[in-house]
Coordinates of C-alpha atoms in Angstrom, one line a residue:
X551 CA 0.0 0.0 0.0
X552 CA 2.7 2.6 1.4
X553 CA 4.4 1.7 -2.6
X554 CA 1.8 1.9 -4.1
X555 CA 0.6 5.6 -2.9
X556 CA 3.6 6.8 -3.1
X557 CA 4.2 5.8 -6.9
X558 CA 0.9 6.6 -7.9
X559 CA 1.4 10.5 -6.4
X560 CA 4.5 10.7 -8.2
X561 CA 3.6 9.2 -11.6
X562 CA 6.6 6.9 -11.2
X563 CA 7.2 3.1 -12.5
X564 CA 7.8 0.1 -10.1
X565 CA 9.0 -3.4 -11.0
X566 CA 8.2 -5.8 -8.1
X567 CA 10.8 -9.0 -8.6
X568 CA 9.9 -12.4 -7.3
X569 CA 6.0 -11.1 -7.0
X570 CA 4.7 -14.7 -6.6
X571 CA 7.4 -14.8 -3.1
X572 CA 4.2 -13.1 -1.4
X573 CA 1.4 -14.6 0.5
X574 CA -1.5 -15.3 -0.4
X575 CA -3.5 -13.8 1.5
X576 CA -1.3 -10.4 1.1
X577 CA -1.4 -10.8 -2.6
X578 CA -5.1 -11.1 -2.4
X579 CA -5.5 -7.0 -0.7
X580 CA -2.6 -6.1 -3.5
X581 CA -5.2 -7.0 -6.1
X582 CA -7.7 -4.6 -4.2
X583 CA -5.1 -2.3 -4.2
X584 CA -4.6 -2.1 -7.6
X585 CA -8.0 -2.4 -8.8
X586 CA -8.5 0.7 -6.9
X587 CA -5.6 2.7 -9.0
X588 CA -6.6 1.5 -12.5
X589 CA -10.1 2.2 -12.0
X590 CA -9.3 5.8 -10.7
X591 CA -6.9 6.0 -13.7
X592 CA -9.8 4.7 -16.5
X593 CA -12.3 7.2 -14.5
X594 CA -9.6 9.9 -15.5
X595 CA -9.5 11.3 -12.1
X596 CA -7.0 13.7 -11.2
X597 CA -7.6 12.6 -7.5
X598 CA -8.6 8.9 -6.1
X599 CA -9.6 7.6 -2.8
X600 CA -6.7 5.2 -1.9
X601 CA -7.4 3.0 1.5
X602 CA -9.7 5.9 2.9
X603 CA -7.6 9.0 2.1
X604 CA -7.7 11.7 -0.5
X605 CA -4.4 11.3 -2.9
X606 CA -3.2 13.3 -6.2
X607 CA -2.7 10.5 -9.1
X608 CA -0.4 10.8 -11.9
X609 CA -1.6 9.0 -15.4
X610 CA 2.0 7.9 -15.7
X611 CA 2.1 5.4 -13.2
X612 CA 2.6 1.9 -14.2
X613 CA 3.6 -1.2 -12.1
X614 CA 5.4 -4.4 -13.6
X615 CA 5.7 -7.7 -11.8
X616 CA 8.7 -10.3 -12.3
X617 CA 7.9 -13.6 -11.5
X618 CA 9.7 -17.4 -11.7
X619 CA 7.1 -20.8 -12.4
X620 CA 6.1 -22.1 -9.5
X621 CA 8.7 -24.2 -7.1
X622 CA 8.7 -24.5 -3.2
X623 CA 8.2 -20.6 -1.4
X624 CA 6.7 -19.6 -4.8
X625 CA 2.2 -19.2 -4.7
X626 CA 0.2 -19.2 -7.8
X627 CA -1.5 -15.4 -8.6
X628 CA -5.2 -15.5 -7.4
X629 CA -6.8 -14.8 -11.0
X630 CA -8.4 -11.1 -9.6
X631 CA -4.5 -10.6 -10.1
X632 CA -3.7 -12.2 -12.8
X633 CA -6.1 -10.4 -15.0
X634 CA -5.0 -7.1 -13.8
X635 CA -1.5 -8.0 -15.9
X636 CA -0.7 -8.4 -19.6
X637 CA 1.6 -11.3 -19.5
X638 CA 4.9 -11.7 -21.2
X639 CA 6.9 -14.7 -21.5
X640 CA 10.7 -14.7 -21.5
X641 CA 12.9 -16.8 -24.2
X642 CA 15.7 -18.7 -23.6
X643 CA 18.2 -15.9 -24.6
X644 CA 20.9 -17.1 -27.8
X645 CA 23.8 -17.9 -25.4
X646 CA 26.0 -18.0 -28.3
X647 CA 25.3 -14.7 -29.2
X648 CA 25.4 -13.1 -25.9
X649 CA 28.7 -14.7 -25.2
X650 CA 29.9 -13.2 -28.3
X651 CA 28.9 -10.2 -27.6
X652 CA 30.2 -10.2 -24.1
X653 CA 33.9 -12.0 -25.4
X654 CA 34.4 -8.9 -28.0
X655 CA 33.5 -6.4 -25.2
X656 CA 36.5 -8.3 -23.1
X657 CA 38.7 -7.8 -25.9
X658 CA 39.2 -11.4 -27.1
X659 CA 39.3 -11.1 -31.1
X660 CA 38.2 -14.7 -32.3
X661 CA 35.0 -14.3 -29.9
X662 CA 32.9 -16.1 -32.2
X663 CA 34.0 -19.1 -33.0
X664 CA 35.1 -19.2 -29.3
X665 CA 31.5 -18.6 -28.3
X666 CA 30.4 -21.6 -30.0
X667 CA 32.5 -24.2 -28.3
X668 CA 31.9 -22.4 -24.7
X669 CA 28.0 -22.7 -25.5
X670 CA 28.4 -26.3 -27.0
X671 CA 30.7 -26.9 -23.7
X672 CA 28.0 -25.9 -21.6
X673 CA 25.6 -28.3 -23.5
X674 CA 27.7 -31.5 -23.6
X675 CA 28.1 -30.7 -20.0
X676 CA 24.7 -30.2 -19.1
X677 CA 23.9 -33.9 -20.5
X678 CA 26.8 -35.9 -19.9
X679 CA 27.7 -35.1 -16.5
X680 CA 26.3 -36.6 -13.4
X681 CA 23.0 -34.6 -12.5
X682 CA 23.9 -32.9 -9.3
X683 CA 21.3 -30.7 -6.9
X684 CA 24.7 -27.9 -7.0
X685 CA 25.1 -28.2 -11.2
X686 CA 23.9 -25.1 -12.9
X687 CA 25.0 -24.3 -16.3
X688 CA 22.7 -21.7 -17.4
X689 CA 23.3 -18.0 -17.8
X690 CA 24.5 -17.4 -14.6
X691 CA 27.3 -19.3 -14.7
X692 CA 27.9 -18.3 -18.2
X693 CA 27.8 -14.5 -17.5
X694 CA 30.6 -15.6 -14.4
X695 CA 33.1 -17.8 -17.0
X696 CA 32.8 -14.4 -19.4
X697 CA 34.0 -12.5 -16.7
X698 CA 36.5 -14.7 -15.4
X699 CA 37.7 -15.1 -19.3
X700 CA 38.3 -11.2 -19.3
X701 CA 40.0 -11.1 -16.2
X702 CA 42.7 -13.8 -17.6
X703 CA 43.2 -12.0 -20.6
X704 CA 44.0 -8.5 -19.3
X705 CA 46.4 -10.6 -17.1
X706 CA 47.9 -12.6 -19.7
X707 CA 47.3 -10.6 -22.8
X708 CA 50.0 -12.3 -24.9
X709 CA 48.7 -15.9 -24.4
X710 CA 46.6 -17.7 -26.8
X711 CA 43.0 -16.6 -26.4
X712 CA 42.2 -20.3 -26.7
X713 CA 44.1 -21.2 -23.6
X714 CA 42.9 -18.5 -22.1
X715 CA 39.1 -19.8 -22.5
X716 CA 40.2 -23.0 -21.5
X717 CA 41.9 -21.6 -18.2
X718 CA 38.6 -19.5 -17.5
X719 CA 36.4 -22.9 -18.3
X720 CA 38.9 -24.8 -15.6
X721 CA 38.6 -22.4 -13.1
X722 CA 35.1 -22.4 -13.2
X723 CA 33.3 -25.2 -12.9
X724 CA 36.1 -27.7 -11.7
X725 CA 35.7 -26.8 -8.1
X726 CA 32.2 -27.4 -8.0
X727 CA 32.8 -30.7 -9.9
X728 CA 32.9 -34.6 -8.4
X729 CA 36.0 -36.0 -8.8
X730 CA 34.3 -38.6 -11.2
X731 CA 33.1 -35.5 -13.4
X732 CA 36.1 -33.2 -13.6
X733 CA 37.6 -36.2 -15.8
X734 CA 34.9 -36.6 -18.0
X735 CA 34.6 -32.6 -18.4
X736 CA 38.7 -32.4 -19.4
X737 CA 38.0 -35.0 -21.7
X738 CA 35.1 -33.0 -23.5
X739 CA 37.7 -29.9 -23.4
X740 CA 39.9 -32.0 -25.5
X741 CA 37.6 -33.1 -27.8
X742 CA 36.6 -29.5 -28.5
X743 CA 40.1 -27.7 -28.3
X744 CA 42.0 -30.9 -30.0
X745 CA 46.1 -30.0 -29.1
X746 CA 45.6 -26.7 -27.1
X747 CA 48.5 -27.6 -23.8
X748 CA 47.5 -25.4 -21.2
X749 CA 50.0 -24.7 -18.9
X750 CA 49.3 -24.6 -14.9
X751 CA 48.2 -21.7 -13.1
X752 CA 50.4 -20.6 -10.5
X753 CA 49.0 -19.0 -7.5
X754 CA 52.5 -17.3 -6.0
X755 CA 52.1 -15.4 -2.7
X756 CA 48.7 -16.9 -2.1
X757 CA 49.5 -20.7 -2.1
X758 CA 52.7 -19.5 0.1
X759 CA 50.5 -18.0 3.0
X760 CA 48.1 -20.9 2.4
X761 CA 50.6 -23.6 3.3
X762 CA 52.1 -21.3 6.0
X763 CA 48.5 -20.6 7.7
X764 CA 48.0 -24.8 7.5
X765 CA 51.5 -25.4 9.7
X766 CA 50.8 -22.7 11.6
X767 CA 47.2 -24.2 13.0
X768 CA 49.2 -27.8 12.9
X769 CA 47.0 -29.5 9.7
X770 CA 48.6 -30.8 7.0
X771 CA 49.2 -28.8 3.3
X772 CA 47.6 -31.4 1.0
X773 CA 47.6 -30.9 -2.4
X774 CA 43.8 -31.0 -3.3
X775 CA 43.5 -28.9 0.1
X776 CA 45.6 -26.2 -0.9
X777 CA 44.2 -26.8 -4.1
X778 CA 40.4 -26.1 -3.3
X779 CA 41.2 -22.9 -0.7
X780 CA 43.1 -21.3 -4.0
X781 CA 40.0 -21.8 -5.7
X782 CA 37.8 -20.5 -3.0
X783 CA 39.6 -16.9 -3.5
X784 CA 39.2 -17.4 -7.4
X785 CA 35.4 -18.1 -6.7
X786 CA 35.6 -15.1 -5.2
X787 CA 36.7 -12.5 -7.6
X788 CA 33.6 -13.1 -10.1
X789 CA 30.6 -14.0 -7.8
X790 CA 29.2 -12.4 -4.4
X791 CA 27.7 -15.5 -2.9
X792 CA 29.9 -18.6 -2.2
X793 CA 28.3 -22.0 -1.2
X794 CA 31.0 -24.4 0.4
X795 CA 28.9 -27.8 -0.4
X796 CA 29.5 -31.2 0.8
X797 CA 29.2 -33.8 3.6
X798 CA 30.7 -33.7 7.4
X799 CA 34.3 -33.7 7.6
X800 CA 35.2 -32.2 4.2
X801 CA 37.2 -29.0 5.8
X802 CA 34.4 -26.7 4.5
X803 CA 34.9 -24.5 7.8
X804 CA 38.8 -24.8 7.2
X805 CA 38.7 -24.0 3.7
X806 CA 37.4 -20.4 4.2
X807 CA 39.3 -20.2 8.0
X808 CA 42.4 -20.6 6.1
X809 CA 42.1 -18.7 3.3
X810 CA 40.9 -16.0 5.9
X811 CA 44.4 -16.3 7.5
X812 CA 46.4 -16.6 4.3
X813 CA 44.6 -13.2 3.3
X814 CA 45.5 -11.3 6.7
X815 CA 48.8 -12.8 6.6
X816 CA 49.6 -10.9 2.9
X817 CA 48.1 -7.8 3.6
X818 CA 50.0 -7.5 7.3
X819 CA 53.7 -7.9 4.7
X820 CA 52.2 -5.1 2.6
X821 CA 51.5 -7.4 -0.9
X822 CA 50.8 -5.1 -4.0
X823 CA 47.8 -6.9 -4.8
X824 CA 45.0 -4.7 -3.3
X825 CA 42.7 -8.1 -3.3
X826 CA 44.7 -9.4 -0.3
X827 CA 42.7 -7.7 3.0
X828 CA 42.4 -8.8 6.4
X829 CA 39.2 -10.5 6.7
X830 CA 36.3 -10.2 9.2
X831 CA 33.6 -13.0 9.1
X832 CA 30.6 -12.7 10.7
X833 CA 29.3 -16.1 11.3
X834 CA 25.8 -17.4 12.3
X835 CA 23.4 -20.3 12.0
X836 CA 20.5 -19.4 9.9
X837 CA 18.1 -22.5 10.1
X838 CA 18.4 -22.6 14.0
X839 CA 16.0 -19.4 14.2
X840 CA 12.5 -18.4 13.0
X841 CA 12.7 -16.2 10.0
X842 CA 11.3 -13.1 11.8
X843 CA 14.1 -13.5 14.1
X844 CA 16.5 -13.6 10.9
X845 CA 15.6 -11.0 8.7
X846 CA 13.4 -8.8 11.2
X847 CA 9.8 -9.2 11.7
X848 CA 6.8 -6.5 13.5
X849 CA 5.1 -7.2 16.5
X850 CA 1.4 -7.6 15.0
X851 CA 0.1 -6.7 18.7
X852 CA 2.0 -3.4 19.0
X853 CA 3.0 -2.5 15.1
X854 CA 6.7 -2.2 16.4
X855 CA 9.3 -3.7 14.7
X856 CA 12.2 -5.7 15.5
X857 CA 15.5 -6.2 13.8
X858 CA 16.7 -9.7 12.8
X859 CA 20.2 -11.6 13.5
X860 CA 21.1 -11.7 9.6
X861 CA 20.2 -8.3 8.5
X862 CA 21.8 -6.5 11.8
X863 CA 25.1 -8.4 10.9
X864 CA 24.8 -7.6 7.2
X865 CA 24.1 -3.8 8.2
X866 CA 27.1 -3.9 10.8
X867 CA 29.1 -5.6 7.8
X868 CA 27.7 -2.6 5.2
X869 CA 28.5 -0.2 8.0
X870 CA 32.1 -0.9 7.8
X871 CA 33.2 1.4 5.2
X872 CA 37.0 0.7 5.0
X873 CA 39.0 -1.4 2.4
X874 CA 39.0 -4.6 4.7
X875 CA 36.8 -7.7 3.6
X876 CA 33.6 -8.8 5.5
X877 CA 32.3 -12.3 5.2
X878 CA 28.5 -13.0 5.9
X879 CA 28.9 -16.6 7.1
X880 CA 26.0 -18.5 6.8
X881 CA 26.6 -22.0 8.5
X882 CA 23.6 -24.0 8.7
X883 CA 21.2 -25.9 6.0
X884 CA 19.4 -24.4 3.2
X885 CA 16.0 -24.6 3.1
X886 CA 13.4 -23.4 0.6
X887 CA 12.2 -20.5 2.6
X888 CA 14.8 -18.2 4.1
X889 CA 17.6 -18.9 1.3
X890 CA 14.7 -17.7 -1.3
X891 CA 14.8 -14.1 0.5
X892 CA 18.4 -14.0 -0.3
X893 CA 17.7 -13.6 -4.1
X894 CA 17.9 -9.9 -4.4
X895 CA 20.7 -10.5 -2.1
X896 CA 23.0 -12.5 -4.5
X897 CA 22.2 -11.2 -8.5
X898 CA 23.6 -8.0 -9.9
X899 CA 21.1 -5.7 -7.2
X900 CA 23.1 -7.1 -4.0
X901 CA 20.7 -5.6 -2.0
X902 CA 18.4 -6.7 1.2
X903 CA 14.8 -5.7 0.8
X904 CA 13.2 -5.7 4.5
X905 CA 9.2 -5.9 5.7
X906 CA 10.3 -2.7 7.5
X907 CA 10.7 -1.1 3.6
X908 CA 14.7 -0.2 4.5
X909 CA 16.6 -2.0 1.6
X910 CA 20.3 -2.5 2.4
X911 CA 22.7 -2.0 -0.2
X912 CA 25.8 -4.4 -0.5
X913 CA 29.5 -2.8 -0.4
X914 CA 32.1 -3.8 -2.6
X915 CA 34.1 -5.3 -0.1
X916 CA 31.3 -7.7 1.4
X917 CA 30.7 -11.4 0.4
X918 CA 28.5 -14.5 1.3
X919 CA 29.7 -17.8 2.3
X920 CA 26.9 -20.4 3.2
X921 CA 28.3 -23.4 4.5
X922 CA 25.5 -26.5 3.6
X923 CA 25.7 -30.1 3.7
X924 CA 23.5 -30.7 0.1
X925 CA 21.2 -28.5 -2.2
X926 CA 18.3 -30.9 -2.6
X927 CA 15.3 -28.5 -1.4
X928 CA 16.6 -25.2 -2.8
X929 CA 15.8 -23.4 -6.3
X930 CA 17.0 -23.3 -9.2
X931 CA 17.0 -19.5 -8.9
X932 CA 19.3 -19.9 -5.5
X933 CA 21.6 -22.6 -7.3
X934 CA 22.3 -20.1 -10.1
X935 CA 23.2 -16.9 -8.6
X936 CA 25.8 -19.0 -6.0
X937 CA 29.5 -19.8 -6.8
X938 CA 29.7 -23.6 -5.8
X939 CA 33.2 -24.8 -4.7
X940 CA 32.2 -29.2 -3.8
X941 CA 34.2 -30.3 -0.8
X942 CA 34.8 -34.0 -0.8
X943 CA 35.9 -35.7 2.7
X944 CA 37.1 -38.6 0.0
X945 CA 39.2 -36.3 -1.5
X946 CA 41.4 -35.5 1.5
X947 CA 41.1 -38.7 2.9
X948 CA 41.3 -39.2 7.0
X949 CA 45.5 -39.4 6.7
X950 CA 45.6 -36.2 7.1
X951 CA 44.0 -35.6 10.3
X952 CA 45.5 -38.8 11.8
X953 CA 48.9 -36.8 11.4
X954 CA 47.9 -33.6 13.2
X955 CA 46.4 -35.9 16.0
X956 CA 49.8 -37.3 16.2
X957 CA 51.5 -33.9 16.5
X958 CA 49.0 -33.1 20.1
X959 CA 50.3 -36.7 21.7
X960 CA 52.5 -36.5 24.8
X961 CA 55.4 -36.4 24.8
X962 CA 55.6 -39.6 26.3
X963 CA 53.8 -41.2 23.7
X964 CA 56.9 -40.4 21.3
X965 CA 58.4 -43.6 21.5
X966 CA 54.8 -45.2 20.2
X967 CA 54.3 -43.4 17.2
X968 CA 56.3 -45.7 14.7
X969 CA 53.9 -48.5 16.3
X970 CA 50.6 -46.4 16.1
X971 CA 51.4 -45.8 12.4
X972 CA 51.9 -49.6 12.0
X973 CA 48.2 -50.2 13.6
X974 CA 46.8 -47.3 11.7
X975 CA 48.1 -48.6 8.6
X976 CA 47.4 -52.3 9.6
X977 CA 43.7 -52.2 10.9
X978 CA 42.3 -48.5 9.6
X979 CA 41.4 -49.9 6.1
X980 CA 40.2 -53.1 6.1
X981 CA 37.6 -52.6 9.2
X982 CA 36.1 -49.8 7.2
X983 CA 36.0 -51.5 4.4
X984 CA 34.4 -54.6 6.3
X985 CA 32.0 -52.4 7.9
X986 CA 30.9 -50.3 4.5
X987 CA 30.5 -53.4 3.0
X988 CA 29.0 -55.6 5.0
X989 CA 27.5 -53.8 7.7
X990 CA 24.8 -51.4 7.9
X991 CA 24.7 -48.4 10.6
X992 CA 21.7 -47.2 12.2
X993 CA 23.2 -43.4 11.5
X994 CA 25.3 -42.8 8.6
X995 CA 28.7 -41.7 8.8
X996 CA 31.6 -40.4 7.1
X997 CA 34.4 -42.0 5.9
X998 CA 36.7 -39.5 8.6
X999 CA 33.9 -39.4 11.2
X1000 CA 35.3 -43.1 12.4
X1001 CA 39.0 -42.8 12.4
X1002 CA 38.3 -39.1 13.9
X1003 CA 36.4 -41.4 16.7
X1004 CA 39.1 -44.2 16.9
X1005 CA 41.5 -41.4 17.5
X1006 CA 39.0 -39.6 20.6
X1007 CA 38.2 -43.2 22.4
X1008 CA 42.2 -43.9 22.2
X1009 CA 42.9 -39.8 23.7
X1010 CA 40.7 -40.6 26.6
X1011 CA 42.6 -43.3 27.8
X1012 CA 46.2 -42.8 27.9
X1013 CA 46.1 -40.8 30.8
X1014 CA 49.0 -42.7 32.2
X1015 CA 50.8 -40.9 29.4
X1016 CA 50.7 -37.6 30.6
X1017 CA 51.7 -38.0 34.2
X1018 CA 54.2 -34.8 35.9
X1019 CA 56.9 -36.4 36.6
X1020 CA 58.9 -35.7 39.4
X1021 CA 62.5 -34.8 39.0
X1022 CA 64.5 -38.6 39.3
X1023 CA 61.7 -40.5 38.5
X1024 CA 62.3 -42.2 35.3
X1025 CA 58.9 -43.1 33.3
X1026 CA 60.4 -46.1 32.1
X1027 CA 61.5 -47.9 35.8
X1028 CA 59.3 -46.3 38.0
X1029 CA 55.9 -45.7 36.1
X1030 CA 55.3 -48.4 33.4
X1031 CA 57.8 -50.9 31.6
X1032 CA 58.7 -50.8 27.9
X1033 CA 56.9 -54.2 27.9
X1034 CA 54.3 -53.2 29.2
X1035 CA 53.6 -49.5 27.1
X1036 CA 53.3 -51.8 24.3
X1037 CA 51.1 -53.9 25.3
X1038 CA 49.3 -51.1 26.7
X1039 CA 49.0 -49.0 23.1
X1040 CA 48.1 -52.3 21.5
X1041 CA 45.7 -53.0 24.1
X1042 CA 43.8 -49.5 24.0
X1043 CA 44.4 -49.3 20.2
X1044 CA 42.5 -52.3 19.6
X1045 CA 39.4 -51.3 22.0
X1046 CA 39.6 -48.0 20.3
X1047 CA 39.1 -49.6 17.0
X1048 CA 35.9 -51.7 18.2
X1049 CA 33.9 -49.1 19.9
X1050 CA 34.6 -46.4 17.0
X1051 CA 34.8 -48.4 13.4
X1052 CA 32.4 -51.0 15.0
X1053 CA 30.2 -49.4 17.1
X1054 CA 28.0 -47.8 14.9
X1055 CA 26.4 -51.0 13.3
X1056 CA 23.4 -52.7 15.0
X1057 CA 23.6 -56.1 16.6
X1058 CA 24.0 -58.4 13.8
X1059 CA 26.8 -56.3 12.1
X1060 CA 28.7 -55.9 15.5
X1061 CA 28.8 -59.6 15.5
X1062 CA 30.0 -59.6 12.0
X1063 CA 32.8 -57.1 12.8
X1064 CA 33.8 -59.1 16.2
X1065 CA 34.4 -62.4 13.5
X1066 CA 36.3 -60.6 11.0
X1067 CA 38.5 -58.7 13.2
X1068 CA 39.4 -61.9 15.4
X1069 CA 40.6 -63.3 11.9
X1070 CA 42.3 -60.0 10.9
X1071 CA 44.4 -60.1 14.3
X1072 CA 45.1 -63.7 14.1
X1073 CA 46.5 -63.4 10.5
X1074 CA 43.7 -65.3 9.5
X1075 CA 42.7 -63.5 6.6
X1076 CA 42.9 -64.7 3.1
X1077 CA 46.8 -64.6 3.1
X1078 CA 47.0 -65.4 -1.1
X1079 CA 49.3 -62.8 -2.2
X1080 CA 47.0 -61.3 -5.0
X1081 CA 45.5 -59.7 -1.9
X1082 CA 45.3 -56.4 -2.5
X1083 CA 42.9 -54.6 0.0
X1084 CA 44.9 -55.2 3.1
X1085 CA 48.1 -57.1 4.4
X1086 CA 48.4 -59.3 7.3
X1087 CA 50.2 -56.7 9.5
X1088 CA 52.6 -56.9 12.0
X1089 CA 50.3 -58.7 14.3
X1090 CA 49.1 -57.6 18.3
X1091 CA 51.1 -57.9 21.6
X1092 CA 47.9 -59.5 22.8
X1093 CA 45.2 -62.1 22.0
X1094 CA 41.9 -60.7 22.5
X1095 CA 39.7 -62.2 24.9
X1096 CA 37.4 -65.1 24.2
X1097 CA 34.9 -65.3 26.5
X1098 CA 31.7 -63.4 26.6
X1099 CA 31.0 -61.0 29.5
X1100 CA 27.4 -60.7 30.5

């Protein structure tokens, strides 16, 4: 109503995006609304009766509504509505041409025939490729590849502008790729740039503070790590919002965490490159509170309104007006409701429309991360206007973590670690892949949730480990024998292994687990030599137990 007033006395146009985003029952008094305006309007008056007031009205007023086909948080127009509206239907736009268009306008010179593989790229893609809830290969991501094309061109303007498309393709759509895809996508790249080498991309400085931020936090600089925080920061450059997707344990948090540090870390030794800021994230749960209580909502009792979590951070963040980076973290799932409101949010308006009427305008400086397990309940339209980096725990493995864990023993635990590596080694694989197999848990898990827990369970008990000891006391003679510490780490290793890799099957798949480890121990195991899963190890200090306890 307050809109529509004050358009109508001004003669001015509005376009209302996402209009089937409102209630019903609001759209409903809209129609009422409007009804009210256009009949004033055919009448000819100069003035109109608007909601019980006197008003001037301008004849130039006109109101246009955007709208998407109906998914989850959309409503269908009550036809009162409808037939206020001249509908127009939107065509798929020529992607060819518009990334023609857009590649001449970026300064590449052979932009059309390069416009035709990126498009039929896009298309092969789109079909072969494994159908994914975090895929998107429409314009979006199109307009994004253009702009990450231009960006490596100005950078490298001597290099071929083939391997410079091919660089840009790479860079954006590999991170969001499984591992299974990003082969079958290189190979389609072949096929449609036959002999084009493209050498590596080198991220200098940045992969420098990235491997100095992991040892400085104790974690390990993995390749595919180091490789997925570079392309983080890449993601960066040519979208607003970010979406870290993929299962526990992937090092989602620690992606951004590190890349955070790695970020600080260059602008504290003064680096050229003005991208390089210290960071500020501003992190929150979305999905843990009601949606007035995240975006602001008014008390319907006393007409007062009150401000929500999300959009006092974002202002605080907008508020900031200095040249250092502010992340809006958004760690929690996505549902169909409150990541929908976020749509303004993340296209080319970046800007937060409240109930209240205040509309919050993005800064340069600001981006969104959202931090989500899987995309299967949100929209297209959210999909599209996101940057996806995939995070696969598979990728890094649980090696990694085993060695940090390692690094926070005691110190009298040193003389162990050659034998806990043996045991890792030894009984890690082969229980997990019993239990995958032939086991099924009553919660799911993650390939690093179980060693993560086999590492906890072991933690708790060597308390005997970290004894003060007095000075003349000798750990060795007067604690705990060198016999006896191995038996001990065997001992505890071995429990730890039960209650973590199998404990999180039901009954009949704990008894399965108790047979094959038994055998595993023993050396019992298939011992032919084309064996290739697992070996028989170095064996135990100990023979488990037997006997059943009640």
């Amino acid at each position: 109503g307050k809109f529509f007033a004050g358009l109508s006395q001004c003669g001015a146009w509005g376009c209302f995006d996402e209009f089937n985003r409102i209630d019903i029952e609001v759209l409903s008094v809209v129609a009422q609304q409007l009804l009210t305006i256009q009949n004033s309007m055919k009448a000819g008056l100069d003035v109109m009766n608007f909601e019980g007031r006197e008003m001037p009205l301008k004849h130039s007023f006109a109101v246009f509504i955007t709208m998407n086909p109906g998914y989850a948080g959309r409503t269908e127009l009550p036809d009162n509505l409808k037939a206020l509206f001249r509908p127009m239907a939107m065509m798929i736009p020529d992607y060819a041409l518009v990334a023609e268009v857009m590649l001449f306008s970026e300064g590449f010179e052979t932009s059309k025939d390069l416009s035709r593989k990126m498009t039929k790229l896009y298309k092969l893609s789109s079909e072969q490729l494994s159908q994914q809830d975090h895929y998107d290969f429409g314009m979006r991501a199109l307009k994004s590849l253009l702009v990450m094309a231009g960006g490596l061109k100005r950078g490298f303007p001597d290099l071929d502008e083939q391997v410079v498309l091919i660089r840009a393709m790479r860079d954006a759509n590999l991170p969001k790729f499984l591992s299974a895809d990003c082969e079958l996508f290189e190979n389609l790249i072949m096929d449609l740039f036959p002999g084009k080498v493209v050498p590596e991309g080198d991220a200098g400085d940045l992969e420098r503070a990235i491997i100095e931020s992991i040892n400085e936090v104790d974690l390990q600089p993995k390749d595919t790590f180091v490789t997925k925080v570079v392309q983080l920061y890449e993601t960066f450059n040519v979208r607003f919002g970010v979406m870290l997707v993929g299962p526990t344990g992937g090092a989602k948090t620690t992606n951004y965490q590190i890349l955070k540090s790695a970020m600080t870390k260059l602008r504290d030794e003064g680096h050229p490159d003005d991208s390089f800021q210290k960071i500020h994230p501003y992190v929150f749960n979305p999905k843990c509170i009601k949606m007035g209580e995240l975006y602001g909502e008014y008390n319907l009792g006393t007409g007062e309104w009150t401000d929500g979590l999300g959009s006092t951070l974002i202002r605080n963040a907008v508020a900031d007006q200095t040249m250092e980076k502010k992340w809006v973290v958004f760690d929690g799932p996505v549902d169909a409701i409150w990541i929908e409101n976020m749509n303004t949010v993340l296209d080319d308006n970046k800007k937060l429309c409240l109930m209240s009427g205040e509309i919050i305008q993005m800064s340069g400086t600001m981006n969104m991360i959202f931090e989500v397990q899987d995309l299967a309940v949100a929209s297209p339209a959210t999909v599209s206007r996101c940057g996806m980096i995939y995070v696969e725990p598979s990728s890094m493995g649980w090696e990694p973590l085993k060695d940090s864990w390692m690094n926070t023993l005691p110190p009298l635990m040193e003389p162990h670690k050659p034998r806990l590596e043996e045991l890792f080694t030894w009984l890690v694989k082969p229980c997990m892949a019993f239990v995958r197999k032939n086991c099924k848990e009553l919660i799911p898990t993650s390939d690093i949730n179980l060693p993560f827990a086999l590492m906890n369970i072991f933690d708790s008990m060597i308390d005997e480990f970290r004894v003060e000891l007095d000075e003349g006391v000798d750990f060795d003679e007067d604690v705990m024998t060198p016999k006896d510490q191995k038996i001990f780490v065997d001992c505890v290793f071995l429990f730890s292994t039960v209650w973590s890799i199998g404990g999180t099957t039901e009954n009949e798949g704990r008894e399965k687990f108790d047979f094959f480890l038994r055998k595993l121990v023993d050396g019992k195991v298939d011992p032919s030599p084309d064996r290739t899963d697992f070996d028989l190890g170095p064996g135990l200090e100990i023979t488990p137990p037997t006997e059943k306890r009640v």
